[in-house]
Every structure is written in C-alpha cells, then in structure tokens.
GROMACS .gro file of C-alpha atoms in nm:
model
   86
    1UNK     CA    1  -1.404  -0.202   0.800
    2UNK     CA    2  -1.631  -0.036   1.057
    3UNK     CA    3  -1.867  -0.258   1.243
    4UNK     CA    4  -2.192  -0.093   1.331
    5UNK     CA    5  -2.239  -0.337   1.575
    6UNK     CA    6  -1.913  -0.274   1.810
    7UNK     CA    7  -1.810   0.041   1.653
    8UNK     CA    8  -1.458  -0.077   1.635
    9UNK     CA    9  -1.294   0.068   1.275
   10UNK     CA   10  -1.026  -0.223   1.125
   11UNK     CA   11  -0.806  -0.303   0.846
   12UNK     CA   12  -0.478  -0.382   0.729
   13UNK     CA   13  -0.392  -0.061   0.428
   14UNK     CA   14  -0.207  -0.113   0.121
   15UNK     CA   15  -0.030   0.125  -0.140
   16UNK     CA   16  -0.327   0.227  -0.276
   17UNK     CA   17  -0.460   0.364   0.123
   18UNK     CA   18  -0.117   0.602   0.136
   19UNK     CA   19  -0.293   0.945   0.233
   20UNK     CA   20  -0.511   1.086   0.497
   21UNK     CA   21  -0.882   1.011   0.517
   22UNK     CA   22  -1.004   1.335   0.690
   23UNK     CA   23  -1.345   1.427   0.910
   24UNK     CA   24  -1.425   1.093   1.019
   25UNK     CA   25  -1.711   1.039   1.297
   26UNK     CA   26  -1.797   0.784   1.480
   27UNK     CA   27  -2.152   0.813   1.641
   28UNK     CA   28  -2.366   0.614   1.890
   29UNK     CA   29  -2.705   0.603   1.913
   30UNK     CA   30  -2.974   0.411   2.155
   31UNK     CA   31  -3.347   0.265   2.078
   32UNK     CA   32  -3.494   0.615   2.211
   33UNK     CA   33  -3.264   0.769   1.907
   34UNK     CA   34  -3.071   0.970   2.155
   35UNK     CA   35  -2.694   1.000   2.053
   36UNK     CA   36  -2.341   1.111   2.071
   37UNK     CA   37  -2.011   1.119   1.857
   38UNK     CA   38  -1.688   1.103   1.848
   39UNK     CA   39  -1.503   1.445   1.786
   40UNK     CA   40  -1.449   1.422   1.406
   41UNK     CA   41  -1.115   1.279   1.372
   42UNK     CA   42  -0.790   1.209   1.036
   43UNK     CA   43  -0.627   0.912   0.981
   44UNK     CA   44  -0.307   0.888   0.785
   45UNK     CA   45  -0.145   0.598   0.610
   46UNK     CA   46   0.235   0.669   0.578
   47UNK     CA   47   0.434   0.463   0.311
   48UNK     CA   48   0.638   0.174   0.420
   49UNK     CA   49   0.957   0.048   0.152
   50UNK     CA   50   0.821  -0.203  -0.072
   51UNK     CA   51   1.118  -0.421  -0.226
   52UNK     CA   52   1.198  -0.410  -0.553
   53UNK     CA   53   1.071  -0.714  -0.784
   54UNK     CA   54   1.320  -0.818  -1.053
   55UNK     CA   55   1.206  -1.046  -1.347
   56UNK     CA   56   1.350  -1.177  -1.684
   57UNK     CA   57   1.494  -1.497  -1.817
   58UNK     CA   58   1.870  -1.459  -1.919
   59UNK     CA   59   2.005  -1.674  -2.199
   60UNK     CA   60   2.245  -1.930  -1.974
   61UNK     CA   61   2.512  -1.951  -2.287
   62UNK     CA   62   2.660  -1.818  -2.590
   63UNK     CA   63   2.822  -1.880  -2.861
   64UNK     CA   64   3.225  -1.744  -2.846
   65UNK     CA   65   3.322  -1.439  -3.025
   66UNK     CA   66   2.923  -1.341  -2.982
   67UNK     CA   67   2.782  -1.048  -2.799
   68UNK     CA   68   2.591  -1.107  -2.506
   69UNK     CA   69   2.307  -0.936  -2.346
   70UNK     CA   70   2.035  -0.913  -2.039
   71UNK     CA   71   1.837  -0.665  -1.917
   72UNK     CA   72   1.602  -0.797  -1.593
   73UNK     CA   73   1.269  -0.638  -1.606
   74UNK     CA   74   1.241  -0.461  -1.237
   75UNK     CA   75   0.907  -0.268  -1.084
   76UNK     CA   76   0.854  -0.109  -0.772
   77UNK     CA   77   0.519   0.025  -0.611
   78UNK     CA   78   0.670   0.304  -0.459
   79UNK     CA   79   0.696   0.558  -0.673
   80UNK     CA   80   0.976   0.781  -0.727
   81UNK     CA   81   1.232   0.506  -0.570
   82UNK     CA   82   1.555   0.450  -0.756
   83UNK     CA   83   1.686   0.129  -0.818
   84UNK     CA   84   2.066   0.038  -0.824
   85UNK     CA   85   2.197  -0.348  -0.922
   86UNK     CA   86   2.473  -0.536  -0.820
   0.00000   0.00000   0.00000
C-alpha cells in the first residue's frame, strides 16, 4: 500500500508477490507544483518454506485377510518442493 499522504510504501507479501517489482518512484510535490523523487528503485520478494498440508480420511479398520489402503492427499505452494513421509 502506498499512502499519498505520508509517502510511506507497506505490506505484508504472499506467494503470489515472489519476484521483483522494478522502476519504482516515489515523488513529492508542494502546492506551487514544485517536486522531487526518489531515484527509481527494485524491490524483491524472496520465497520463504511454506509447510506442507496433508489431508485425507483413512479407514480406522479392516476386515482380516483384507487389503488395506491410504493415500493422504498433500499440497504445497512452493513449487518444485519434494515431499517425503514418515
């Protein structure tokens, strides 16, 4: 958020900020419309790990002499992780 007021620029990023925002400018001006700015300026958002998030419902018996199976549903924002269970 940039407040035109203060000209303080704020925020919390997510995921979807991961990358670098280049040329930004930040400019002042006063009533006589005389101004100045900011050399323009790149911000980058580096990736932090997101967990894992593992879902699913596994049957809690079975029947002897019966094969049993459960695969847990897992996703992960960050793309290109592996996942390993235990």
């Amino acid at each position: 958020t940039f407040s035109t007021i203060t000209g303080s620029l704020t925020g919390t990023p997510t995921n979807d900020d991961i990358g670098t925002t280049s040329g930004i400018v930040i400019s002042v001006a006063d009533a006589a419309n005389a101004s100045d700015s900011l050399a323009a300026f790149n911000l980058t958002v580096s990736n932090t790990n997101d967990a894992p998030v593992i879902t699913g419902t596994p049957a809690t018996t079975v029947a002897e002499d019966t094969a049993y199976s459960f695969t847990p549903i897992v996703s992960d924002v960050d793309v290109g992780d592996t996942q390993s269970f235990s």
